[in-house]
Tab-separated table of C-alpha atoms in Angstrom:
chain	number	residue	atom	x	y	z
A	21	MET	CA	14.494	63.374	67.445
A	22	PRO	CA	17.342	61.018	68.233
A	23	ALA	CA	17.853	57.956	66.244
A	24	ALA	CA	17.092	54.751	68.275
A	25	ALA	CA	19.694	51.825	68.363
A	26	SER	CA	18.608	48.740	67.426
A	27	ASP	CA	17.434	45.982	70.092
A	28	ALA	CA	20.421	44.312	71.495
A	29	THR	CA	18.748	41.503	73.040
A	30	ASP	CA	15.722	39.620	72.747
A	31	VAL	CA	12.718	40.590	74.410
A	32	PRO	CA	12.102	39.589	77.997
A	33	ASP	CA	10.856	36.294	78.600
A	34	GLY	CA	7.503	35.371	79.281
A	35	GLY	CA	5.918	33.519	82.383
A	36	ASP	CA	7.189	30.230	80.934
A	37	GLY	CA	10.543	31.475	79.779
A	38	THR	CA	9.468	31.596	76.026
A	39	PRO	CA	10.069	35.195	74.517
A	40	LEU	CA	7.315	36.780	72.289
A	41	ARG	CA	7.885	36.502	68.516
A	42	ARG	CA	9.005	39.777	66.687
A	43	ALA	CA	6.856	39.769	63.619
A	44	ILE	CA	5.499	42.733	63.174
A	45	GLY	CA	7.373	45.233	60.882
A	46	PRO	CA	7.094	49.091	60.451
A	47	LYS	CA	4.083	48.764	57.904
A	48	LEU	CA	2.234	46.300	59.743
A	49	LEU	CA	2.487	48.414	62.705
A	50	ILE	CA	1.070	51.495	61.126
A	51	LEU	CA	-1.717	49.521	59.703
A	52	PHE	CA	-2.239	48.374	63.210
A	53	VAL	CA	-2.276	51.587	64.890
A	54	ILE	CA	-4.722	52.883	62.286
A	55	GLY	CA	-7.031	49.929	62.672
A	56	ASP	CA	-7.184	50.236	66.492
A	57	ILE	CA	-7.930	53.980	66.505
A	58	LEU	CA	-10.592	53.485	63.728
A	59	GLY	CA	-14.292	52.159	64.385
A	60	THR	CA	-16.833	52.619	66.324
A	61	GLY	CA	-16.365	56.469	67.398
A	62	ILE	CA	-16.428	58.095	63.653
A	63	TYR	CA	-18.994	55.718	62.912
A	64	ALA	CA	-21.129	56.401	65.667
A	65	THR	CA	-20.534	59.453	67.731
A	66	THR	CA	-20.353	62.047	64.516
A	67	GLY	CA	-23.877	62.980	65.154
A	68	GLN	CA	-23.746	63.173	68.866
A	69	VAL	CA	-20.572	65.650	68.616
A	70	ALA	CA	-22.694	67.672	66.026
A	71	GLY	CA	-25.491	68.160	68.611
A	72	LYS	CA	-23.106	69.464	71.080
A	73	VAL	CA	-21.320	72.025	68.832
A	74	GLY	CA	-23.484	72.719	66.000
A	75	GLY	CA	-22.595	72.735	62.163
A	76	ALA	CA	-18.802	73.330	63.140
A	77	LEU	CA	-18.361	69.874	63.625
A	78	TRP	CA	-14.968	69.788	62.549
A	79	LEU	CA	-13.383	72.044	65.131
A	80	PRO	CA	-13.715	69.375	67.832
A	81	PHE	CA	-11.939	66.769	65.718
A	82	VAL	CA	-9.146	69.207	65.252
A	83	ILE	CA	-8.584	69.937	68.907
A	84	GLY	CA	-9.055	66.134	69.479
A	85	PHE	CA	-6.109	65.720	67.083
A	86	VAL	CA	-3.668	68.053	69.008
A	87	VAL	CA	-4.727	66.576	72.340
A	88	ALA	CA	-4.008	62.933	70.769
A	89	ILE	CA	-1.020	63.937	69.159
A	90	LEU	CA	0.443	65.259	72.523
A	91	THR	CA	-0.219	62.185	74.243
A	92	ALA	CA	0.757	60.291	71.412
A	93	ALA	CA	4.282	62.012	71.896
A	94	SER	CA	4.391	60.795	75.710
A	95	TYR	CA	3.355	56.936	74.739
A	96	VAL	CA	6.172	57.252	71.945
A	97	GLU	CA	9.004	58.193	74.335
A	98	LEU	CA	7.714	55.505	76.923
A	99	VAL	CA	7.447	52.650	74.848
A	100	GLY	CA	10.950	53.372	73.296
A	101	LYS	CA	12.561	53.678	76.867
A	102	TYR	CA	10.703	50.766	78.182
A	103	PRO	CA	9.899	48.234	75.067
A	104	GLN	CA	7.823	46.269	76.980
A	105	ALA	CA	4.139	45.145	76.899
A	106	ALA	CA	1.407	46.389	80.045
A	107	GLY	CA	1.402	50.152	78.726
A	108	ALA	CA	-0.039	52.577	80.765
A	109	ALA	CA	0.076	50.342	83.818
A	110	LEU	CA	3.880	49.270	83.492
A	111	TYR	CA	4.737	53.314	83.205
A	112	THR	CA	2.515	54.235	86.360
A	113	GLN	CA	4.308	51.777	88.217
A	114	LYS	CA	7.573	52.767	87.060
A	115	ALA	CA	7.255	56.347	87.884
A	116	PHE	CA	5.292	56.163	91.171
A	117	GLY	CA	5.834	52.642	92.649
A	118	VAL	CA	2.047	52.624	94.397
A	119	PRO	CA	0.703	49.255	93.574
A	120	PHE	CA	-3.125	50.951	94.494
A	121	VAL	CA	-2.282	53.684	91.582
A	122	THR	CA	-1.152	50.903	89.349
A	123	PHE	CA	-4.170	49.019	89.664
A	124	ILE	CA	-6.604	51.666	89.348
A	125	VAL	CA	-4.602	52.789	85.834
A	126	ALA	CA	-5.019	49.088	84.832
A	127	PHE	CA	-8.680	48.888	85.459
A	128	MET	CA	-9.485	52.205	84.236
A	129	VAL	CA	-8.198	50.827	80.853
A	130	MET	CA	-9.887	47.551	81.180
A	131	CYS	CA	-13.487	49.674	81.774
A	132	SER	CA	-12.586	52.030	78.892
A	133	GLY	CA	-12.500	49.038	76.678
A	134	LEU	CA	-15.827	47.834	78.090
A	135	SER	CA	-17.564	51.119	77.866
A	136	SER	CA	-16.099	51.385	74.149
A	137	ALA	CA	-17.480	47.766	73.280
A	138	SER	CA	-20.991	48.814	74.896
A	139	ALA	CA	-20.983	51.747	72.805
A	140	ALA	CA	-20.231	49.608	69.795
A	141	ALA	CA	-22.990	47.323	70.362
A	142	ARG	CA	-25.194	50.375	71.045
A	143	ALA	CA	-24.146	51.242	67.537
A	144	PHE	CA	-24.532	48.023	65.882
A	145	SER	CA	-28.222	47.637	67.144
A	146	GLY	CA	-29.310	51.299	65.844
A	147	ASP	CA	-29.762	52.866	62.626
A	148	TYR	CA	-27.082	50.965	60.477
A	149	LEU	CA	-29.046	47.584	61.534
A	150	ALA	CA	-32.297	49.048	60.789
A	151	GLU	CA	-31.106	49.291	57.179
A	152	PHE	CA	-31.887	45.178	57.001
A	153	THR	CA	-34.300	44.883	60.030
A	154	ASP	CA	-35.918	46.643	62.917
A	155	ALA	CA	-37.773	43.403	64.184
A	156	LEU	CA	-35.755	43.604	67.313
A	157	PRO	CA	-35.625	46.443	70.307
A	158	PRO	CA	-32.477	47.826	70.115
A	159	THR	CA	-31.385	47.161	73.987
A	160	LEU	CA	-32.169	43.446	73.379
A	161	VAL	CA	-29.881	43.477	70.053
A	162	ALA	CA	-27.361	45.115	71.963
A	163	ILE	CA	-27.013	42.520	74.816
A	164	LEU	CA	-27.194	39.626	72.345
A	165	PHE	CA	-24.205	41.494	70.409
A	166	ILE	CA	-22.339	41.208	73.583
A	167	LEU	CA	-23.318	37.627	74.403
A	168	ALA	CA	-22.091	36.674	70.756
A	169	LEU	CA	-18.758	38.410	71.439
A	170	ALA	CA	-18.477	36.512	74.625
A	171	ALA	CA	-19.010	33.179	72.918
A	172	LEU	CA	-16.689	33.863	70.468
A	173	ASN	CA	-14.093	34.764	72.978
A	174	LEU	CA	-14.596	31.865	74.728
A	175	ARG	CA	-14.090	29.577	71.519
A	176	GLY	CA	-10.560	30.963	71.490
A	177	VAL	CA	-10.823	33.902	68.912
A	178	SER	CA	-7.547	35.209	68.224
A	179	GLU	CA	-7.199	38.428	65.771
A	180	SER	CA	-3.728	38.095	64.066
A	181	VAL	CA	-1.978	41.631	62.673
A	182	LYS	CA	-2.515	40.502	59.238
A	183	THR	CA	-6.242	39.869	60.015
A	184	ASN	CA	-6.369	43.437	61.554
A	185	VAL	CA	-4.917	44.653	58.196
A	186	VAL	CA	-8.073	43.418	56.144
A	187	LEU	CA	-10.281	44.534	58.997
A	188	THR	CA	-8.790	47.910	58.565
A	189	LEU	CA	-8.907	48.300	54.956
A	190	VAL	CA	-12.638	47.716	55.100
A	191	GLU	CA	-13.106	50.444	57.882
A	192	LEU	CA	-10.962	52.720	55.500
A	193	THR	CA	-13.221	52.090	52.693
A	194	GLY	CA	-16.539	53.372	54.625
A	195	LEU	CA	-14.661	56.521	55.395
A	196	LEU	CA	-13.230	57.177	51.752
A	197	VAL	CA	-17.002	56.392	50.547
A	198	ILE	CA	-17.786	59.431	52.613
A	199	LEU	CA	-15.227	61.554	51.397
A	200	VAL	CA	-16.011	60.427	47.856
A	201	THR	CA	-19.546	60.878	48.411
A	202	GLY	CA	-18.396	64.744	49.807
A	203	ALA	CA	-16.434	65.439	46.638
A	204	TRP	CA	-19.340	64.371	44.433
A	205	ALA	CA	-21.762	66.382	46.175
A	206	VAL	CA	-19.608	69.667	46.333
A	207	LEU	CA	-18.405	69.457	42.550
A	208	GLY	CA	-22.265	69.264	41.862
A	209	GLY	CA	-23.229	72.159	43.571
A	210	GLU	CA	-24.577	70.650	46.692
A	211	GLY	CA	-23.773	71.427	50.129
A	212	ASP	CA	-24.040	74.512	52.617
A	213	PRO	CA	-20.684	76.107	53.545
A	214	SER	CA	-22.476	78.384	55.933
A	215	ARG	CA	-23.089	75.563	58.364
A	216	LEU	CA	-19.214	75.006	58.923
A	217	GLY	CA	-19.138	78.435	60.933
A	218	GLU	CA	-22.277	77.316	62.740
A	219	PHE	CA	-22.387	76.906	66.497
A	220	ARG	CA	-25.113	75.535	68.737
A	221	ALA	CA	-24.406	77.754	71.461
A	222	GLU	CA	-25.317	81.527	71.265
A	223	GLY	CA	-22.708	84.292	71.918
A	224	THR	CA	-19.017	83.803	72.218
A	225	GLY	CA	-18.676	83.367	76.481
A	226	TYR	CA	-18.307	80.435	78.577
A	227	ALA	CA	-21.680	78.887	76.788
A	228	LEU	CA	-19.739	78.563	73.418
A	229	LEU	CA	-16.493	77.393	75.469
A	230	THR	CA	-17.947	74.485	77.327
A	231	SER	CA	-20.059	73.540	74.114
A	232	VAL	CA	-16.806	73.247	72.163
A	233	LEU	CA	-15.136	71.301	74.939
A	234	GLY	CA	-17.817	68.927	75.578
A	235	ALA	CA	-18.003	67.968	71.946
A	236	THR	CA	-14.125	67.744	72.068
A	237	ALA	CA	-14.345	65.529	74.885
A	238	LEU	CA	-16.936	63.319	73.064
A	239	GLY	CA	-15.215	63.281	69.870
A	240	PHE	CA	-11.959	62.493	71.660
A	241	PHE	CA	-13.465	58.689	71.752
A	242	ALA	CA	-12.689	58.568	67.992
A	243	PHE	CA	-9.055	58.795	68.454
A	244	VAL	CA	-8.676	56.458	71.350
A	245	GLY	CA	-6.879	53.301	70.523
A	246	PHE	CA	-3.149	54.291	69.472
A	247	GLU	CA	-2.605	53.891	73.111
A	248	ASP	CA	-3.265	50.103	72.975
A	249	SER	CA	-0.348	49.484	70.360
A	250	VAL	CA	2.123	49.998	72.878
A	251	ASN	CA	1.032	46.570	74.158
A	252	MET	CA	2.684	44.814	70.982
A	253	ALA	CA	6.129	46.829	71.974
A	254	GLU	CA	7.564	42.978	72.504
A	255	GLU	CA	6.225	41.528	69.367
A	256	THR	CA	7.548	44.658	67.231
A	257	LYS	CA	10.634	44.315	65.213
A	258	ASP	CA	12.931	47.199	66.505
A	259	PRO	CA	10.620	49.031	68.643
A	260	ARG	CA	12.756	51.967	69.409
A	261	ARG	CA	12.737	52.865	65.649
A	262	THR	CA	9.380	51.378	64.815
A	263	PHE	CA	6.994	52.864	67.300
A	264	PRO	CA	7.654	56.802	66.592
A	265	ARG	CA	6.867	56.896	62.969
A	266	ALA	CA	3.768	54.214	63.333
A	267	ILE	CA	2.110	56.049	66.183
A	268	PHE	CA	2.545	59.526	64.362
A	269	ILE	CA	1.445	58.159	61.049
A	270	GLY	CA	-1.513	56.586	62.443
A	271	VAL	CA	-2.582	59.285	64.536
A	272	ALA	CA	-2.162	61.753	61.704
A	273	VAL	CA	-3.342	59.761	58.936
A	274	THR	CA	-6.897	59.323	61.184
A	275	GLY	CA	-7.026	62.788	62.453
A	276	THR	CA	-6.761	64.085	58.816
A	277	LEU	CA	-9.525	61.463	57.854
A	278	TYR	CA	-11.852	62.418	60.904
A	279	VAL	CA	-11.691	66.135	59.938
A	280	LEU	CA	-12.362	65.651	56.627
A	281	VAL	CA	-15.255	63.286	57.314
A	282	ALA	CA	-16.628	66.036	59.736
A	283	LEU	CA	-16.367	68.724	56.964
A	284	VAL	CA	-18.460	66.739	54.649
A	285	SER	CA	-20.941	65.160	56.860
A	286	SER	CA	-21.703	69.244	58.131
A	287	LEU	CA	-21.753	70.469	54.593
A	288	LEU	CA	-24.359	68.090	53.174
A	289	VAL	CA	-26.380	67.163	56.544
A	290	ASP	CA	-27.725	69.410	58.973
A	291	TYR	CA	-26.429	69.201	62.495
A	292	ARG	CA	-29.972	68.469	64.254
A	293	VAL	CA	-30.369	65.590	61.510
A	294	LEU	CA	-26.809	64.002	62.438
A	295	GLU	CA	-27.912	64.489	66.085
A	296	GLY	CA	-30.869	62.865	65.602
A	297	SER	CA	-29.178	59.572	64.216
A	298	SER	CA	-27.512	56.505	65.631
A	299	GLY	CA	-25.888	55.940	61.998
A	300	PRO	CA	-24.832	59.474	61.011
A	301	LEU	CA	-22.744	58.679	58.303
A	302	LEU	CA	-25.353	56.809	56.841
A	303	GLU	CA	-27.590	60.205	56.211
A	304	VAL	CA	-24.328	61.591	54.377
A	305	VAL	CA	-24.173	58.650	51.748
A	306	GLU	CA	-28.084	58.936	51.584
A	307	VAL	CA	-28.115	62.495	50.702
A	308	GLY	CA	-24.912	62.844	48.678
A	309	GLY	CA	-26.275	62.132	45.217
A	310	LEU	CA	-23.679	59.466	44.601
A	311	ASP	CA	-25.289	56.253	43.659
A	312	PHE	CA	-23.816	54.000	46.600
A	313	PRO	CA	-26.040	51.428	48.098
A	314	PRO	CA	-26.818	52.500	51.703
A	315	LYS	CA	-27.269	48.683	52.733
A	316	LEU	CA	-23.456	48.090	51.737
A	317	PHE	CA	-22.373	51.241	53.444
A	318	ALA	CA	-24.524	50.201	56.641
A	319	LEU	CA	-22.834	46.960	56.102
A	320	ILE	CA	-19.461	48.196	56.124
A	321	ALA	CA	-20.157	50.095	59.331
A	322	LEU	CA	-21.531	47.211	61.329
A	323	PHE	CA	-18.387	45.466	60.408
A	324	ALA	CA	-16.133	48.219	61.874
A	325	VAL	CA	-18.331	48.312	65.371
A	326	THR	CA	-18.054	44.752	65.627
A	327	ASN	CA	-14.540	44.695	64.967
A	328	SER	CA	-14.080	47.475	67.510
A	329	ALA	CA	-16.167	45.797	70.213
A	330	LEU	CA	-14.722	42.402	69.668
A	331	ILE	CA	-10.966	43.830	69.678
A	332	ASN	CA	-12.183	45.866	72.995
A	333	ILE	CA	-14.156	42.820	74.788
A	334	MET	CA	-10.792	40.506	74.064
A	335	MET	CA	-8.494	43.406	75.629
A	336	ALA	CA	-10.776	43.714	78.768
A	337	SER	CA	-10.881	40.043	79.422
A	338	ARG	CA	-7.075	39.428	79.009
A	339	LEU	CA	-6.183	42.370	81.060
A	340	CYS	CA	-8.662	40.903	83.780
A	341	TYR	CA	-6.643	37.779	83.478
A	342	GLY	CA	-3.508	39.434	83.786
A	343	MET	CA	-4.336	40.923	86.782
A	344	ALA	CA	-5.796	37.790	88.349
A	345	ASN	CA	-2.345	36.359	87.593
A	346	GLU	CA	-0.368	39.210	89.043
A	347	ARG	CA	-2.712	38.668	92.275
A	348	ILE	CA	-4.345	42.099	92.275
A	349	LEU	CA	-7.347	40.693	91.433
A	350	PRO	CA	-9.089	37.378	93.037
A	351	ARG	CA	-6.799	34.104	91.609
A	352	ALA	CA	-10.678	32.776	90.398
A	353	MET	CA	-10.713	35.727	87.527
A	354	GLY	CA	-7.681	34.084	85.986
A	355	ARG	CA	-9.296	30.695	85.458
A	356	VAL	CA	-8.571	29.051	81.913
A	357	LEU	CA	-11.052	27.086	80.263
A	358	ALA	CA	-10.156	23.629	79.854
A	359	GLY	CA	-9.412	22.900	76.292
A	360	ARG	CA	-10.102	26.233	74.875
A	361	ARG	CA	-7.081	27.732	77.142
A	362	THR	CA	-9.280	30.947	77.170
A	363	PRO	CA	-10.010	32.937	80.316
A	364	VAL	CA	-13.669	31.789	80.906
A	365	ILE	CA	-13.854	33.838	84.534
A	366	GLY	CA	-12.547	37.283	82.824
A	367	ILE	CA	-14.503	36.477	79.730
A	368	VAL	CA	-18.073	36.283	81.881
A	369	PHE	CA	-16.916	39.113	84.244
A	370	VAL	CA	-16.395	41.733	81.692
A	371	SER	CA	-19.093	40.530	79.725
A	372	LEU	CA	-21.614	41.127	82.552
A	373	LEU	CA	-20.013	44.635	83.032
A	374	ALA	CA	-20.840	45.186	79.349
A	375	ILE	CA	-24.449	43.944	79.642
A	376	GLY	CA	-24.973	46.404	82.542
A	377	LEU	CA	-23.279	49.333	80.657
A	378	VAL	CA	-25.490	48.673	77.331
A	379	SER	CA	-28.625	47.916	79.262
A	380	THR	CA	-28.289	51.642	81.250
A	381	GLY	CA	-26.377	53.874	78.674
A	382	GLU	CA	-26.983	55.236	75.124
A	383	ILE	CA	-24.020	55.656	72.527
A	384	ALA	CA	-23.102	59.350	73.837
A	385	GLY	CA	-22.930	58.646	77.207
A	386	LEU	CA	-21.078	55.228	76.726
A	387	GLY	CA	-18.641	56.828	74.281
A	388	ASP	CA	-18.340	59.813	76.896
A	389	THR	CA	-17.474	57.282	79.701
A	390	THR	CA	-14.823	55.750	77.397
A	391	ALA	CA	-12.852	59.210	76.734
A	392	PHE	CA	-13.250	60.142	80.077
A	393	LEU	CA	-11.589	57.170	81.505
A	394	LEU	CA	-8.796	57.208	79.240
A	395	LEU	CA	-8.307	60.965	79.486
A	396	CYS	CA	-7.661	60.523	83.290
A	397	VAL	CA	-5.185	57.600	82.332
A	398	PHE	CA	-3.478	60.007	79.651
A	399	VAL	CA	-3.171	62.981	82.463
A	400	ILE	CA	-0.865	59.947	84.464
A	401	VAL	CA	1.020	59.094	81.630
A	402	ASN	CA	1.874	62.622	80.501
A	403	VAL	CA	3.053	63.114	84.311
A	404	ALA	CA	4.842	59.864	84.252
A	405	VAL	CA	6.950	60.687	81.237
A	406	LEU	CA	8.366	63.761	83.087
A	407	VAL	CA	8.597	61.908	86.327
A	408	LEU	CA	10.512	59.108	84.349
A	409	ARG	CA	13.110	61.571	83.040
A	410	ARG	CA	15.133	60.787	85.989
A	411	ASP	CA	15.278	57.154	85.219
A	412	HIS	CA	17.852	56.827	82.428
A	413	VAL	CA	18.115	54.092	80.201
A	414	GLU	CA	21.318	52.722	78.270
A	415	HIS	CA	19.573	52.748	74.865
A	416	ARG	CA	18.835	55.782	72.842
A	417	HIS	CA	14.988	56.540	72.384
A	418	PHE	CA	12.791	59.164	71.137
A	419	ARG	CA	12.464	62.111	73.594
A	420	THR	CA	9.545	64.590	73.109
A	421	PRO	CA	10.028	68.173	74.061
A	422	THR	CA	9.224	69.034	77.517
A	423	PRO	CA	6.110	71.266	76.414
A	424	LEU	CA	4.261	68.655	75.109
A	425	PRO	CA	3.562	66.059	78.132
A	426	VAL	CA	2.877	69.527	79.992
A	427	LEU	CA	0.354	70.545	77.507
A	428	GLY	CA	-0.733	67.192	77.292
A	429	ALA	CA	-1.388	66.579	80.815
A	430	ILE	CA	-3.060	69.916	81.011
A	431	THR	CA	-5.389	69.385	77.746
A	432	ALA	CA	-6.471	66.011	78.859
A	433	LEU	CA	-7.297	67.428	82.346
A	434	VAL	CA	-9.337	70.047	81.227
A	435	LEU	CA	-11.398	67.618	78.708
A	436	ALA	CA	-11.798	65.228	81.869
A	437	SER	CA	-13.173	67.872	84.055
A	438	PRO	CA	-16.829	69.581	84.294
A	439	LEU	CA	-15.623	72.491	81.995
A	440	ALA	CA	-16.193	69.784	79.228
A	441	ASP	CA	-20.001	69.921	80.145
A	442	ARG	CA	-20.127	66.461	80.614
A	443	PRO	CA	-23.550	65.085	81.816
A	444	ALA	CA	-23.617	63.653	85.637
A	445	HIS	CA	-24.390	60.271	84.607
A	446	VAL	CA	-21.097	59.779	82.749
A	447	TYR	CA	-19.029	60.133	85.944
A	448	ILE	CA	-21.535	58.299	88.336
A	449	ARG	CA	-21.131	55.558	85.851
A	450	ALA	CA	-17.158	55.680	85.468
A	451	GLY	CA	-17.436	55.671	89.457
A	452	VAL	CA	-19.441	52.664	90.123
A	453	LEU	CA	-17.065	50.823	87.761
A	454	LEU	CA	-14.377	51.971	89.953
A	455	ALA	CA	-15.868	51.238	92.814
A	456	VAL	CA	-16.434	47.398	91.397
A	457	GLY	CA	-12.780	47.250	90.878
A	458	ILE	CA	-11.865	48.736	94.476
A	459	GLY	CA	-14.085	46.293	95.647
A	460	LEU	CA	-12.299	43.299	94.015
A	461	TRP	CA	-9.118	45.200	95.147
A	462	VAL	CA	-10.012	44.948	98.960
A	463	LEU	CA	-11.754	41.545	98.626
A	464	ASN	CA	-8.360	40.365	96.801
A	465	LYS	CA	-6.228	41.578	99.874
A	466	LEU	CA	-8.354	40.004	102.486
A	467	VAL	CA	-8.140	36.605	100.755
A	468	MET	CA	-4.492	37.039	100.174
A	469	LYS	CA	-4.064	37.976	104.003
A	470	ALA	CA	-6.086	35.169	105.231
A	471	HIS	CA	-3.895	32.778	103.296
A	472	GLY	CA	-0.297	34.566	104.217
A	473	GLU	CA	0.330	35.235	100.347
A	474	ALA	CA	2.625	37.733	98.922
A	475	SER	CA	1.315	40.799	97.384
A	476	ALA	CA	1.697	41.306	93.593
A	477	ARG	CA	5.124	42.497	92.269
A	478	GLY	CA	5.636	44.667	89.220
A	479	PRO	CA	3.348	45.757	86.546
A	480	VAL	CA	0.170	44.034	85.174
A	481	ARG	CA	1.013	41.893	82.085
A	482	SER	CA	-1.937	40.692	79.986
A	483	GLY	CA	-2.502	37.968	77.990
A	484	GLU	CA	-2.689	33.953	78.054
């Protein structure tokens, strides 16, 4: 790994000439990456992954970890090479220079945030909340949950990195409770090790392959988030040195936790019980034998999924705002609420899409939609890193071995393909979301043409 030189200059200026402040050091960035990955995925979809693969619940998380590391290596090279915000949209524009493709990538990232927030809303309204009350229908609770996040967003909720550290520690606490519970149970002679090699699909052929791939594709939802951290490049001290370690450590820590949690869950609870629960880790706590209050664990889980949903809704609304400012979405979608200075139209737009998603989908389908959209983006990013090898920059940066992005593109493509035994409604849902985006793109082009406005230049940049 070549060492990176320190930043010779400050970050690029923002639209008003004011550069972003470099306030994030190495430790805070590591915690930010871990916090961005942790959340809804492991707390909500573990049971659905078990339902696809069986007792060998650990295997999809191991494969997902490998795929995440491959793609993370590409992101590390690109963020070191181009230490700017905008992430996948920036890399796509630099590699291919096709504004429509850049827009599709940016819109897919935005929609992945919405489907992730919707999965969190469904998780919030399920078995974790049922520990306290089941008086309201889950769909209504999920819709009210999205509306509450929209209201907070409109008021100008701002998640600082230091606050994210606190939230991350709470989420980590919940997973550590699972690991301690598992260790206590195993030492007490509890658990069934034979489950760890139990596959739901019979035989060793195509059915087993698609079962494992399908479980991995869904389980990959738990790993998404590391790609968002590159948007902090302009606010990170010496990003070319800091990001390689932060992203690799973040993915390694969360991947290790996920595999251990999957092992404990399978040891203590039959996969059919996990499959039937929207709060699968609560099942583990309740049978583990350790006297940890289930209500307290449910509260931690609710906190984790709420944090994930809020971050994703905020990201999606700001990305919508950024695309409107770049004139690749209608200008009206960049309107800011007077006094609060929040992107009001963007917030309303993404919240309506999220309400549509929670009204028509369940946790597994919404999580799978998130994973599918990002896997498609990861294919493009892994190809982009190879294309951009011809673009030489003056500073030194991390360079991933060429086989890694090749394998990253192939594995992401396989997991996004029908080989992953993904339900048809996932592709339909993703297609409808993209159709909405393309419709807005066409509308914007027609309006701009009518007014004689120039097309957008450069990558999409989010923020207020």
